Amino acid sequence: MSRLYVLAITILALSFMAYGVVQWQASQEESQESFEVSLTPDFIAEALKSDIYSESGKLSHKIDAQRMEHYAGLSFTHFEFPQYTLYPNDDSPPWQLAASEGTLYNNNRVVLKNRVILEATEPNSLIQEIHCKYLELDLNTNIISSDQTILIQGKDFTMYGSGLIIDLNTKQMTLTEHVQTIYKKTTS
């Protein structure tokens, strides 16, 4: 009986181990499959052009992008080469914002990366262009911020620094850390 008892226990232990291995493999396959499904966009748009209006019916901003991928399950939209035209609340001239890639989250927050350029459309604006690698934009408030290195080009000057907050509605700009400003001599 002792041999039969040991044999039964051994078979039972091997059965539990085989069952555990099968369950472990099945769970790995399910997690891999769900990961792949979540990375598949719900829809894709090529050569996207979109005008967004405020609740009062005023043009808030425009979006142009070479490609857009929307992921509803992950609550974001990814853009390739997005260009935003931002219209301040006071009907002043718009600003244009471009980057190599951008991500729009459900809370109307946009993260722009790689070759980010903010340009004034008003020819007499004190600040003409702002260049950086990373920038965040809140489409609800028109506040732009970055904690990265910034290059600001304006009328007769170039400014270097890091960290930036711009409120397009009030036209206030705060540079967190000023590094250097180079003034150009104008010829009259």
mmCIF file of C-alpha atoms in Angstrom:
data_model
loop_
_atom_site.group_PDB
_atom_site.id
_atom_site.type_symbol
_atom_site.label_atom_id
_atom_site.label_comp_id
_atom_site.label_asym_id
_atom_site.label_seq_id
_atom_site.Cartn_x
_atom_site.Cartn_y
_atom_site.Cartn_z
ATOM 1 C CA MET A 1 0.000 0.000 0.000
ATOM 2 C CA SER A 2 2.846 2.321 0.642
ATOM 3 C CA ARG A 3 4.039 2.100 -2.986
ATOM 4 C CA LEU A 4 0.530 2.656 -4.258
ATOM 5 C CA TYR A 5 0.118 5.618 -1.897
ATOM 6 C CA VAL A 6 3.422 7.234 -3.086
ATOM 7 C CA LEU A 7 2.484 6.609 -6.735
ATOM 8 C CA ALA A 8 -0.943 8.245 -6.257
ATOM 9 C CA ILE A 9 0.579 11.281 -4.520
ATOM 10 C CA THR A 10 3.198 11.610 -7.288
ATOM 11 C CA ILE A 11 0.566 11.459 -10.028
ATOM 12 C CA LEU A 12 -1.575 14.013 -8.168
ATOM 13 C CA ALA A 13 1.404 16.373 -7.754
ATOM 14 C CA LEU A 14 2.338 16.052 -11.439
ATOM 15 C CA SER A 15 -1.280 16.737 -12.397
ATOM 16 C CA PHE A 16 -1.328 19.934 -10.302
ATOM 17 C CA MET A 17 1.967 21.064 -11.841
ATOM 18 C CA ALA A 18 0.735 20.393 -15.394
ATOM 19 C CA TYR A 19 -2.501 22.264 -14.664
ATOM 20 C CA GLY A 20 -0.507 25.212 -13.271
ATOM 21 C CA VAL A 21 1.722 25.360 -16.361
ATOM 22 C CA VAL A 22 -1.302 25.274 -18.699
ATOM 23 C CA GLN A 23 -3.054 28.058 -16.750
ATOM 24 C CA TRP A 24 0.098 30.180 -16.666
ATOM 25 C CA GLN A 25 0.554 29.885 -20.463
ATOM 26 C CA ALA A 26 -3.094 30.780 -21.073
ATOM 27 C CA SER A 27 -2.816 33.896 -18.907
ATOM 28 C CA GLN A 28 0.329 34.988 -20.779
ATOM 29 C CA GLU A 29 -1.452 34.643 -24.120
ATOM 30 C CA GLU A 30 -4.479 36.637 -22.875
ATOM 31 C CA SER A 31 -2.363 39.492 -21.526
ATOM 32 C CA GLN A 32 -0.332 39.655 -24.765
ATOM 33 C CA GLU A 33 -3.545 39.669 -26.818
ATOM 34 C CA SER A 34 -5.179 42.415 -24.714
ATOM 35 C CA PHE A 35 -1.989 44.506 -24.954
ATOM 36 C CA GLU A 36 -1.995 44.219 -28.751
ATOM 37 C CA VAL A 37 -5.695 45.121 -28.956
ATOM 38 C CA SER A 38 -5.182 48.245 -26.832
ATOM 39 C CA LEU A 39 -2.400 49.443 -29.187
ATOM 40 C CA THR A 40 -4.638 49.239 -32.240
ATOM 41 C CA PRO A 41 -6.191 52.637 -33.056
ATOM 42 C CA ASP A 42 -9.974 52.878 -33.251
ATOM 43 C CA PHE A 43 -9.634 55.017 -36.366
ATOM 44 C CA ILE A 44 -6.958 56.719 -38.458
ATOM 45 C CA ALA A 45 -7.172 59.934 -40.476
ATOM 46 C CA GLU A 46 -4.738 61.088 -43.140
ATOM 47 C CA ALA A 47 -4.337 64.802 -44.012
ATOM 48 C CA LEU A 48 -6.563 65.832 -41.100
ATOM 49 C CA LYS A 49 -8.040 69.341 -41.034
ATOM 50 C CA SER A 50 -10.379 70.279 -38.206
ATOM 51 C CA ASP A 51 -11.852 73.548 -36.906
ATOM 52 C CA ILE A 52 -12.888 73.613 -33.239
ATOM 53 C CA TYR A 53 -15.387 76.180 -31.942
ATOM 54 C CA SER A 54 -16.069 77.345 -28.393
ATOM 55 C CA GLU A 55 -19.466 77.044 -26.722
ATOM 56 C CA SER A 56 -20.211 80.636 -27.776
ATOM 57 C CA GLY A 57 -19.580 79.762 -31.422
ATOM 58 C CA LYS A 58 -16.202 81.503 -31.805
ATOM 59 C CA LEU A 59 -13.338 79.738 -33.556
ATOM 60 C CA SER A 60 -11.144 78.347 -30.768
ATOM 61 C CA HIS A 61 -8.415 76.556 -32.718
ATOM 62 C CA LYS A 62 -7.650 74.694 -35.909
ATOM 63 C CA ILE A 63 -5.750 71.424 -36.250
ATOM 64 C CA ASP A 64 -3.934 70.233 -39.360
ATOM 65 C CA ALA A 65 -1.948 66.994 -39.236
ATOM 66 C CA GLN A 66 -0.430 64.589 -41.714
ATOM 67 C CA ARG A 67 -1.790 61.632 -39.741
ATOM 68 C CA MET A 68 -4.019 61.132 -36.718
ATOM 69 C CA GLU A 69 -4.637 57.932 -34.739
ATOM 70 C CA HIS A 70 -7.410 57.856 -32.137
ATOM 71 C CA TYR A 71 -7.258 55.372 -29.236
ATOM 72 C CA ALA A 72 -10.591 55.528 -27.383
ATOM 73 C CA GLY A 73 -9.648 52.777 -24.917
ATOM 74 C CA LEU A 74 -6.477 54.635 -23.918
ATOM 75 C CA SER A 75 -8.194 58.075 -23.950
ATOM 76 C CA PHE A 76 -5.813 59.875 -26.307
ATOM 77 C CA THR A 77 -5.252 60.864 -29.925
ATOM 78 C CA HIS A 78 -1.792 60.813 -31.511
ATOM 79 C CA PHE A 79 -0.813 63.209 -34.318
ATOM 80 C CA GLU A 80 2.078 63.161 -36.760
ATOM 81 C CA PHE A 81 3.268 66.642 -37.752
ATOM 82 C CA PRO A 82 0.411 68.546 -36.110
ATOM 83 C CA GLN A 83 -0.084 72.265 -36.723
ATOM 84 C CA TYR A 84 -2.371 74.149 -34.381
ATOM 85 C CA THR A 85 -3.705 77.640 -35.014
ATOM 86 C CA LEU A 86 -4.737 79.110 -31.654
ATOM 87 C CA TYR A 87 -7.215 81.986 -31.438
ATOM 88 C CA PRO A 88 -7.035 84.038 -28.210
ATOM 89 C CA ASN A 89 -10.311 85.017 -26.520
ATOM 90 C CA ASP A 90 -9.810 88.755 -27.156
ATOM 91 C CA ASP A 91 -9.902 88.407 -30.980
ATOM 92 C CA SER A 92 -6.216 89.313 -31.263
ATOM 93 C CA PRO A 93 -4.193 87.680 -34.076
ATOM 94 C CA PRO A 94 -3.766 83.920 -33.783
ATOM 95 C CA TRP A 95 -0.610 81.981 -32.961
ATOM 96 C CA GLN A 96 0.583 78.944 -34.880
ATOM 97 C CA LEU A 97 2.079 75.947 -33.134
ATOM 98 C CA ALA A 98 3.776 73.065 -34.989
ATOM 99 C CA ALA A 99 5.719 69.941 -33.977
ATOM 100 C CA SER A 100 6.854 66.583 -35.309
ATOM 101 C CA GLU A 101 4.432 64.718 -33.050
ATOM 102 C CA GLY A 102 1.656 65.488 -30.634
ATOM 103 C CA THR A 103 -0.747 63.779 -28.272
ATOM 104 C CA LEU A 104 -4.194 65.109 -27.378
ATOM 105 C CA TYR A 105 -5.657 63.776 -24.131
ATOM 106 C CA ASN A 106 -9.351 63.718 -23.188
ATOM 107 C CA ASN A 107 -8.961 66.703 -20.848
ATOM 108 C CA ASN A 108 -7.999 68.915 -23.872
ATOM 109 C CA ARG A 109 -4.340 68.868 -22.909
ATOM 110 C CA VAL A 110 -1.891 68.572 -25.805
ATOM 111 C CA VAL A 111 1.718 67.414 -25.474
ATOM 112 C CA LEU A 112 3.928 68.372 -28.413
ATOM 113 C CA LYS A 113 7.368 66.855 -28.952
ATOM 114 C CA ASN A 114 10.324 67.262 -31.300
ATOM 115 C CA ARG A 115 10.941 70.452 -33.263
ATOM 116 C CA VAL A 116 8.219 72.448 -31.567
ATOM 117 C CA ILE A 117 7.748 75.956 -32.969
ATOM 118 C CA LEU A 118 5.320 78.613 -31.732
ATOM 119 C CA GLU A 119 4.977 81.494 -34.212
ATOM 120 C CA ALA A 120 3.174 84.810 -34.036
ATOM 121 C CA THR A 121 1.042 85.632 -37.066
ATOM 122 C CA GLU A 122 1.117 89.339 -36.259
ATOM 123 C CA PRO A 123 4.106 90.848 -38.131
ATOM 124 C CA ASN A 124 4.764 93.524 -35.460
ATOM 125 C CA SER A 125 4.683 91.150 -32.483
ATOM 126 C CA LEU A 126 7.576 91.592 -30.034
ATOM 127 C CA ILE A 127 8.058 87.809 -29.958
ATOM 128 C CA GLN A 128 8.140 86.211 -33.403
ATOM 129 C CA GLU A 129 9.069 82.557 -32.719
ATOM 130 C CA ILE A 130 9.658 80.202 -29.804
ATOM 131 C CA HIS A 131 11.566 76.952 -30.385
ATOM 132 C CA CYS A 132 11.845 73.955 -28.024
ATOM 133 C CA LYS A 133 11.772 70.154 -27.931
ATOM 134 C CA TYR A 134 8.739 69.734 -25.654
ATOM 135 C CA LEU A 135 5.677 71.841 -24.959
ATOM 136 C CA GLU A 136 2.296 71.389 -23.289
ATOM 137 C CA LEU A 137 -0.846 73.243 -24.338
ATOM 138 C CA ASP A 138 -4.122 73.504 -22.459
ATOM 139 C CA LEU A 139 -6.777 74.088 -25.125
ATOM 140 C CA ASN A 140 -9.343 75.121 -22.497
ATOM 141 C CA THR A 141 -7.276 78.039 -21.172
ATOM 142 C CA ASN A 142 -4.802 78.725 -24.048
ATOM 143 C CA ILE A 143 -1.912 78.360 -21.594
ATOM 144 C CA ILE A 144 1.321 76.964 -23.013
ATOM 145 C CA SER A 145 4.073 75.597 -20.784
ATOM 146 C CA SER A 146 7.395 73.821 -21.008
ATOM 147 C CA ASP A 147 10.140 72.865 -18.568
ATOM 148 C CA GLN A 148 12.709 72.348 -21.336
ATOM 149 C CA THR A 149 15.340 74.584 -22.967
ATOM 150 C CA ILE A 150 13.721 77.455 -24.867
ATOM 151 C CA LEU A 151 14.886 79.682 -27.728
ATOM 152 C CA ILE A 152 12.886 82.881 -28.212
ATOM 153 C CA GLN A 153 13.370 84.980 -31.335
ATOM 154 C CA GLY A 154 11.908 88.441 -31.401
ATOM 155 C CA LYS A 155 12.314 91.804 -32.976
ATOM 156 C CA ASP A 156 16.036 92.515 -32.760
ATOM 157 C CA PHE A 157 16.820 89.907 -30.080
ATOM 158 C CA THR A 158 17.342 86.202 -29.420
ATOM 159 C CA MET A 159 16.798 84.862 -25.905
ATOM 160 C CA TYR A 160 17.864 81.527 -24.413
ATOM 161 C CA GLY A 161 16.416 80.034 -21.256
ATOM 162 C CA SER A 162 14.516 77.131 -19.787
ATOM 163 C CA GLY A 163 11.013 76.766 -18.481
ATOM 164 C CA LEU A 164 8.224 78.785 -20.011
ATOM 165 C CA ILE A 165 4.613 79.684 -19.297
ATOM 166 C CA ILE A 166 2.581 81.675 -21.831
ATOM 167 C CA ASP A 167 -1.034 82.779 -21.481
ATOM 168 C CA LEU A 168 -2.156 83.639 -25.008
ATOM 169 C CA ASN A 169 -5.292 85.377 -23.722
ATOM 170 C CA THR A 170 -3.441 87.875 -21.505
ATOM 171 C CA LYS A 171 -0.224 87.827 -23.583
ATOM 172 C CA GLN A 172 1.861 87.239 -20.467
ATOM 173 C CA MET A 173 5.015 85.182 -20.748
ATOM 174 C CA THR A 174 7.150 83.904 -17.888
ATOM 175 C CA LEU A 175 10.598 82.469 -18.485
ATOM 176 C CA THR A 176 11.620 80.331 -15.499
ATOM 177 C CA GLU A 177 15.364 80.577 -16.049
ATOM 178 C CA HIS A 178 16.997 83.197 -18.249
ATOM 179 C CA VAL A 179 20.362 82.147 -19.666
ATOM 180 C CA GLN A 180 21.324 84.706 -22.281
ATOM 181 C CA THR A 181 19.890 87.420 -24.515
ATOM 182 C CA ILE A 182 21.589 88.590 -27.677
ATOM 183 C CA TYR A 183 20.484 91.947 -29.088
ATOM 184 C CA LYS A 184 20.825 92.728 -32.785
ATOM 185 C CA LYS A 185 21.740 96.187 -33.919
ATOM 186 C CA THR A 186 19.080 97.578 -36.219
ATOM 187 C CA THR A 187 19.899 99.747 -39.144
ATOM 188 C CA SER A 188 17.613 102.702 -39.675
#
